[in-house]
Amino acid sequence: MLRFMFVGDSMTIGSAGEHTWRHRMWQHLRATLGDTAFAVVGPRTALHDKASGEPVSYAYADADPGFPRHHFAGWGEGWLHMAPQIADAVRRDSPDVLLISLGLIDLGFYTNADQTADNVRRFMAEARSANPHIRLVLLPVIPNIRARTDAPFAAEVARFNVLLAKAVADLDTGTSPLLLASTPPSYDIDTDTYDGTHPGPSGEHKLAAAFADAMHQAWGLGALYATARPPLPVNELTATG
C-alpha cells in the first residue's frame, strides 16, 4: 500500500467550504489504484477558517465520510516552516510519497529565491533522514496576481523555479526519487482561482492533474488524470464557466 502525504501552504490546506485539490487527488487515486492500494496520511486534518484565522474548520464542500482529510499543510506556511518539521511528520505517519506545493508564501513574505532554494534542500535532507527511500513530487510555484504588477516578485518566482529544477536534478537518486511536476499549461488565475491565488474548483482539478500526470508519466503510477477525472457536478460547472 502506497502512503501519500500532501504538503503545502494555503493552496493545499484550503479553507472552509472548499473541496481542495487534495480531495480531487484522492478521487483520482481511488479511480486508478483502488481503495485498498493507497492511503492518505498526515498529522493535520482541518481546513483554514478565515473568520478565526486558524485551522479549525471541518466544513469541507464534500462531506464524503470516506475522504481521508489527513495532510501536512498550513495557511501562511512555506518551505521555511516545513523544513524543520518534516522529519517528525515522516516518522509519525510513514509516507512513501510526498506531494508538495510550496514556495509562493516564502517568496512573498519571508525569503528570496536563493534562500528558499536552500530551504528546499534542507527539507529534502530532513525528509530523507526519516525515510531514506521516500519519494517527492514537487510542483513549481505558480505566479499569482501579485506577479502582474510586481516585477521583482515575478522575477523571484521565475528564478526560484529554475533553482527548484536544479535541486531536483542535483539530488534525485535511485533510492529516493525526486520528480518535478509541470505547471498546468492551461492554468489561468482569472478563471482557476477565486482571488488570484487560491484554486477554485477548476484549479483544484488542474493541480491534482499536475501531480497525477507526473507520477504516471515518470513512474507508471495510476493513469493520466484526464482519463479518470470525475465529472464536475452541475453547480461547479456553473461556477467555473
mmCIF file of C-alpha atoms in Angstrom:
data_model
loop_
_atom_site.group_PDB
_atom_site.id
_atom_site.type_symbol
_atom_site.label_atom_id
_atom_site.label_comp_id
_atom_site.label_asym_id
_atom_site.label_seq_id
_atom_site.Cartn_x
_atom_site.Cartn_y
_atom_site.Cartn_z
ATOM 1 C CA MET A 1 0.000 0.000 0.000
ATOM 2 C CA LEU A 2 1.376 3.392 -1.023
ATOM 3 C CA ARG A 3 1.067 6.114 1.588
ATOM 4 C CA PHE A 4 0.740 9.674 0.284
ATOM 5 C CA MET A 5 1.193 12.891 2.233
ATOM 6 C CA PHE A 6 0.070 16.277 0.906
ATOM 7 C CA VAL A 7 2.495 19.038 1.911
ATOM 8 C CA GLY A 8 1.701 22.658 1.182
ATOM 9 C CA ASP A 9 0.552 26.137 2.045
ATOM 10 C CA SER A 10 -2.846 27.823 1.778
ATOM 11 C CA MET A 11 -3.418 26.400 -1.698
ATOM 12 C CA THR A 12 -3.227 22.894 -0.234
ATOM 13 C CA ILE A 13 -4.867 23.174 3.167
ATOM 14 C CA GLY A 14 -7.802 25.068 1.646
ATOM 15 C CA SER A 15 -10.429 26.982 3.584
ATOM 16 C CA ALA A 16 -13.931 26.304 4.846
ATOM 17 C CA GLY A 17 -16.400 25.450 2.107
ATOM 18 C CA GLU A 18 -13.825 24.165 -0.389
ATOM 19 C CA HIS A 19 -13.206 20.706 -1.806
ATOM 20 C CA THR A 20 -9.389 21.237 -2.009
ATOM 21 C CA TRP A 21 -7.158 19.688 -4.647
ATOM 22 C CA ARG A 22 -6.386 17.032 -2.043
ATOM 23 C CA HIS A 23 -9.937 15.780 -2.409
ATOM 24 C CA ARG A 24 -9.654 15.769 -6.212
ATOM 25 C CA MET A 25 -6.421 13.785 -5.983
ATOM 26 C CA TRP A 26 -7.985 11.286 -3.612
ATOM 27 C CA GLN A 27 -10.820 10.743 -6.094
ATOM 28 C CA HIS A 28 -8.286 10.159 -8.857
ATOM 29 C CA LEU A 29 -6.268 7.689 -6.788
ATOM 30 C CA ARG A 30 -9.412 5.769 -5.902
ATOM 31 C CA ALA A 31 -10.393 5.576 -9.566
ATOM 32 C CA THR A 32 -6.975 4.467 -10.794
ATOM 33 C CA LEU A 33 -5.432 2.497 -7.927
ATOM 34 C CA GLY A 34 -8.430 1.280 -5.960
ATOM 35 C CA ASP A 35 -9.325 1.860 -2.336
ATOM 36 C CA THR A 36 -7.008 -0.791 -0.897
ATOM 37 C CA ALA A 37 -3.844 0.197 -2.793
ATOM 38 C CA PHE A 38 -3.137 3.525 -1.107
ATOM 39 C CA ALA A 39 -3.641 5.629 1.989
ATOM 40 C CA VAL A 40 -3.509 9.359 2.660
ATOM 41 C CA VAL A 41 -1.610 10.296 5.817
ATOM 42 C CA GLY A 42 -0.520 13.389 7.698
ATOM 43 C CA PRO A 43 -0.573 14.993 11.137
ATOM 44 C CA ARG A 44 -3.306 17.539 10.333
ATOM 45 C CA THR A 45 -6.900 17.237 9.122
ATOM 46 C CA ALA A 46 -8.570 20.654 9.330
ATOM 47 C CA LEU A 47 -9.255 23.423 6.862
ATOM 48 C CA HIS A 48 -8.349 27.056 7.436
ATOM 49 C CA ASP A 49 -11.162 29.091 8.960
ATOM 50 C CA LYS A 50 -10.975 32.633 7.595
ATOM 51 C CA ALA A 51 -13.167 34.063 10.339
ATOM 52 C CA SER A 52 -10.862 32.995 13.152
ATOM 53 C CA GLY A 53 -7.672 32.851 11.120
ATOM 54 C CA GLU A 54 -6.990 29.364 12.477
ATOM 55 C CA PRO A 55 -7.020 25.812 11.048
ATOM 56 C CA VAL A 56 -10.148 24.755 12.926
ATOM 57 C CA SER A 57 -12.770 24.140 10.245
ATOM 58 C CA TYR A 58 -14.021 20.769 9.038
ATOM 59 C CA ALA A 59 -16.574 22.243 6.642
ATOM 60 C CA TYR A 60 -15.336 20.510 3.512
ATOM 61 C CA ALA A 61 -17.543 21.043 0.472
ATOM 62 C CA ASP A 62 -17.835 17.283 0.046
ATOM 63 C CA ALA A 63 -18.854 15.558 3.258
ATOM 64 C CA ASP A 64 -17.993 12.081 1.937
ATOM 65 C CA PRO A 65 -17.049 10.182 5.117
ATOM 66 C CA GLY A 66 -14.566 8.142 3.113
ATOM 67 C CA PHE A 67 -12.400 11.131 2.267
ATOM 68 C CA PRO A 68 -9.191 10.937 4.345
ATOM 69 C CA ARG A 69 -8.638 14.541 5.379
ATOM 70 C CA HIS A 70 -5.069 13.990 6.555
ATOM 71 C CA HIS A 71 -2.417 16.405 5.306
ATOM 72 C CA PHE A 72 0.606 18.449 6.308
ATOM 73 C CA ALA A 73 -0.305 21.912 5.055
ATOM 74 C CA GLY A 74 -0.820 25.295 6.639
ATOM 75 C CA TRP A 75 -2.120 28.731 5.728
ATOM 76 C CA GLY A 76 0.900 31.048 5.598
ATOM 77 C CA GLU A 77 3.455 28.232 5.851
ATOM 78 C CA GLY A 78 6.229 27.592 3.352
ATOM 79 C CA TRP A 79 9.500 25.730 2.901
ATOM 80 C CA LEU A 80 10.889 27.846 5.734
ATOM 81 C CA HIS A 81 8.320 26.454 8.152
ATOM 82 C CA MET A 82 8.027 22.898 6.879
ATOM 83 C CA ALA A 83 11.740 22.048 6.620
ATOM 84 C CA PRO A 84 12.286 21.789 10.393
ATOM 85 C CA GLN A 85 9.051 19.831 10.866
ATOM 86 C CA ILE A 86 9.051 17.324 8.021
ATOM 87 C CA ALA A 87 11.274 14.685 9.639
ATOM 88 C CA ASP A 88 8.905 14.335 12.586
ATOM 89 C CA ALA A 89 5.891 14.188 10.249
ATOM 90 C CA VAL A 90 7.520 11.465 8.158
ATOM 91 C CA ARG A 91 8.476 9.444 11.230
ATOM 92 C CA ARG A 92 4.969 9.809 12.627
ATOM 93 C CA ASP A 93 2.982 8.769 9.558
ATOM 94 C CA SER A 94 5.461 6.846 7.377
ATOM 95 C CA PRO A 95 4.522 8.264 3.977
ATOM 96 C CA ASP A 96 6.067 6.739 0.858
ATOM 97 C CA VAL A 97 5.338 9.745 -1.380
ATOM 98 C CA LEU A 98 5.209 13.456 -0.565
ATOM 99 C CA LEU A 99 3.109 15.603 -2.907
ATOM 100 C CA ILE A 100 4.478 19.107 -2.343
ATOM 101 C CA SER A 101 3.204 22.534 -3.358
ATOM 102 C CA LEU A 102 5.227 25.203 -1.543
ATOM 103 C CA GLY A 103 7.163 28.381 -2.211
ATOM 104 C CA LEU A 104 4.734 31.175 -3.014
ATOM 105 C CA ILE A 105 4.377 32.277 0.586
ATOM 106 C CA ASP A 106 8.149 32.097 1.125
ATOM 107 C CA LEU A 107 8.868 34.362 -1.828
ATOM 108 C CA GLY A 108 6.019 36.687 -0.983
ATOM 109 C CA PHE A 109 6.864 37.296 2.662
ATOM 110 C CA TYR A 110 9.900 35.503 4.052
ATOM 111 C CA THR A 111 12.831 34.604 1.795
ATOM 112 C CA ASN A 112 14.283 35.356 -1.629
ATOM 113 C CA ALA A 113 14.708 32.724 -4.326
ATOM 114 C CA ASP A 114 18.157 31.576 -3.211
ATOM 115 C CA GLN A 115 17.186 31.354 0.446
ATOM 116 C CA THR A 116 14.004 29.488 -0.454
ATOM 117 C CA ALA A 117 16.004 27.025 -2.564
ATOM 118 C CA ASP A 118 18.293 26.426 0.408
ATOM 119 C CA ASN A 119 15.218 25.564 2.484
ATOM 120 C CA VAL A 120 14.083 23.148 -0.235
ATOM 121 C CA ARG A 121 17.363 21.291 0.073
ATOM 122 C CA ARG A 122 17.101 21.279 3.860
ATOM 123 C CA PHE A 123 13.554 19.907 3.581
ATOM 124 C CA MET A 124 14.730 17.081 1.327
ATOM 125 C CA ALA A 125 17.577 16.182 3.659
ATOM 126 C CA GLU A 126 15.277 16.175 6.682
ATOM 127 C CA ALA A 127 12.648 14.038 4.944
ATOM 128 C CA ARG A 128 15.304 11.548 3.902
ATOM 129 C CA SER A 129 16.727 11.433 7.420
ATOM 130 C CA ALA A 130 13.387 9.985 8.496
ATOM 131 C CA ASN A 131 12.890 7.752 5.446
ATOM 132 C CA PRO A 132 15.868 7.218 3.109
ATOM 133 C CA HIS A 133 13.553 5.744 0.460
ATOM 134 C CA ILE A 134 10.952 8.493 0.384
ATOM 135 C CA ARG A 135 9.728 9.854 -2.948
ATOM 136 C CA LEU A 136 8.974 13.524 -3.516
ATOM 137 C CA VAL A 137 6.865 15.119 -6.234
ATOM 138 C CA LEU A 138 7.268 18.888 -6.341
ATOM 139 C CA LEU A 139 5.145 21.493 -8.099
ATOM 140 C CA PRO A 140 6.791 24.709 -9.320
ATOM 141 C CA VAL A 141 5.428 27.942 -7.913
ATOM 142 C CA ILE A 142 2.513 29.243 -9.966
ATOM 143 C CA PRO A 143 2.741 33.051 -10.145
ATOM 144 C CA ASN A 144 -0.270 34.686 -8.538
ATOM 145 C CA ILE A 145 -1.952 38.017 -9.170
ATOM 146 C CA ARG A 146 0.822 39.943 -7.417
ATOM 147 C CA ALA A 147 3.257 38.960 -10.166
ATOM 148 C CA ARG A 148 1.258 41.004 -12.690
ATOM 149 C CA THR A 149 2.202 44.316 -11.118
ATOM 150 C CA ASP A 150 5.274 43.469 -9.008
ATOM 151 C CA ALA A 151 8.092 42.773 -11.459
ATOM 152 C CA PRO A 152 10.750 41.997 -8.809
ATOM 153 C CA PHE A 153 8.419 39.441 -7.217
ATOM 154 C CA ALA A 154 7.682 37.863 -10.600
ATOM 155 C CA ALA A 155 11.426 37.621 -11.228
ATOM 156 C CA GLU A 156 11.983 35.902 -7.878
ATOM 157 C CA VAL A 157 9.279 33.366 -8.684
ATOM 158 C CA ALA A 158 10.869 32.617 -12.047
ATOM 159 C CA ARG A 159 14.338 32.355 -10.507
ATOM 160 C CA PHE A 160 13.114 30.074 -7.744
ATOM 161 C CA ASN A 161 11.509 27.710 -10.239
ATOM 162 C CA VAL A 162 14.868 27.399 -12.014
ATOM 163 C CA LEU A 163 16.590 26.699 -8.704
ATOM 164 C CA LEU A 164 13.895 24.173 -7.778
ATOM 165 C CA ALA A 165 14.507 22.278 -11.017
ATOM 166 C CA LYS A 166 18.239 22.332 -10.312
ATOM 167 C CA ALA A 167 17.720 20.971 -6.803
ATOM 168 C CA VAL A 168 15.617 18.125 -8.172
ATOM 169 C CA ALA A 169 18.251 17.317 -10.800
ATOM 170 C CA ASP A 170 21.105 17.508 -8.285
ATOM 171 C CA LEU A 171 19.500 15.478 -5.521
ATOM 172 C CA ASP A 172 17.457 12.850 -7.377
ATOM 173 C CA THR A 173 18.616 9.334 -6.554
ATOM 174 C CA GLY A 174 17.501 5.831 -7.335
ATOM 175 C CA THR A 175 16.976 5.249 -3.649
ATOM 176 C CA SER A 176 14.881 8.366 -3.067
ATOM 177 C CA PRO A 177 13.448 9.588 -6.387
ATOM 178 C CA LEU A 178 12.545 13.231 -6.903
ATOM 179 C CA LEU A 179 10.064 14.320 -9.525
ATOM 180 C CA LEU A 180 9.334 17.840 -10.759
ATOM 181 C CA ALA A 181 5.742 18.159 -11.912
ATOM 182 C CA SER A 182 4.820 20.573 -14.678
ATOM 183 C CA THR A 183 2.867 23.736 -14.085
ATOM 184 C CA PRO A 184 -0.602 23.093 -15.544
ATOM 185 C CA PRO A 185 -0.294 24.642 -19.030
ATOM 186 C CA SER A 186 -3.852 25.968 -19.090
ATOM 187 C CA TYR A 187 -3.854 27.310 -15.515
ATOM 188 C CA ASP A 188 -5.418 30.784 -15.545
ATOM 189 C CA ILE A 189 -5.540 32.769 -12.327
ATOM 190 C CA ASP A 190 -8.597 34.640 -13.591
ATOM 191 C CA THR A 191 -10.685 31.507 -14.048
ATOM 192 C CA ASP A 192 -8.944 28.792 -11.997
ATOM 193 C CA THR A 193 -8.682 30.766 -8.735
ATOM 194 C CA TYR A 194 -11.232 32.690 -6.706
ATOM 195 C CA ASP A 195 -8.890 35.511 -5.695
ATOM 196 C CA GLY A 196 -5.877 35.395 -7.987
ATOM 197 C CA THR A 197 -4.058 32.887 -5.772
ATOM 198 C CA HIS A 198 -6.208 30.135 -4.264
ATOM 199 C CA PRO A 199 -7.687 27.484 -6.568
ATOM 200 C CA GLY A 200 -11.375 27.269 -7.285
ATOM 201 C CA PRO A 201 -12.962 24.004 -8.487
ATOM 202 C CA SER A 202 -11.316 24.007 -11.926
ATOM 203 C CA GLY A 203 -7.974 24.979 -10.412
ATOM 204 C CA GLU A 204 -8.220 22.159 -7.884
ATOM 205 C CA HIS A 205 -8.612 19.659 -10.702
ATOM 206 C CA LYS A 206 -5.665 21.140 -12.599
ATOM 207 C CA LEU A 207 -3.364 20.994 -9.575
ATOM 208 C CA ALA A 208 -4.339 17.391 -8.916
ATOM 209 C CA ALA A 209 -3.744 16.600 -12.587
ATOM 210 C CA ALA A 210 -0.230 18.056 -12.453
ATOM 211 C CA PHE A 211 0.753 15.581 -9.751
ATOM 212 C CA ALA A 212 -1.173 12.635 -11.185
ATOM 213 C CA ASP A 213 0.213 13.057 -14.695
ATOM 214 C CA ALA A 214 3.790 13.462 -13.462
ATOM 215 C CA MET A 215 3.623 10.243 -11.438
ATOM 216 C CA HIS A 216 2.034 8.314 -14.259
ATOM 217 C CA GLN A 217 4.476 9.523 -16.886
ATOM 218 C CA ALA A 218 7.614 9.090 -14.774
ATOM 219 C CA TRP A 219 6.766 6.143 -12.557
ATOM 220 C CA GLY A 220 3.884 4.409 -14.332
ATOM 221 C CA LEU A 221 1.686 5.051 -11.314
ATOM 222 C CA GLY A 222 -2.068 5.209 -11.834
ATOM 223 C CA ALA A 223 -3.239 6.886 -15.032
ATOM 224 C CA LEU A 224 -3.304 10.294 -16.625
ATOM 225 C CA TYR A 225 -5.743 12.475 -14.754
ATOM 226 C CA ALA A 226 -7.748 13.389 -17.829
ATOM 227 C CA THR A 227 -8.648 9.756 -18.425
ATOM 228 C CA ALA A 228 -10.017 9.226 -14.929
ATOM 229 C CA ARG A 229 -11.199 12.654 -13.805
ATOM 230 C CA PRO A 230 -14.668 12.534 -12.268
ATOM 231 C CA PRO A 231 -17.071 14.930 -13.979
ATOM 232 C CA LEU A 232 -17.720 18.286 -12.377
ATOM 233 C CA PRO A 233 -21.120 18.487 -10.706
ATOM 234 C CA VAL A 234 -23.555 20.884 -12.335
ATOM 235 C CA ASN A 235 -23.097 23.538 -9.652
ATOM 236 C CA GLU A 236 -19.324 23.505 -10.204
ATOM 237 C CA LEU A 237 -19.672 23.700 -13.948
ATOM 238 C CA THR A 238 -21.704 26.848 -13.439
ATOM 239 C CA ALA A 239 -19.170 28.283 -11.013
ATOM 240 C CA THR A 240 -16.220 27.694 -13.345
ATOM 241 C CA GLY A 241 -17.892 28.592 -16.594
#
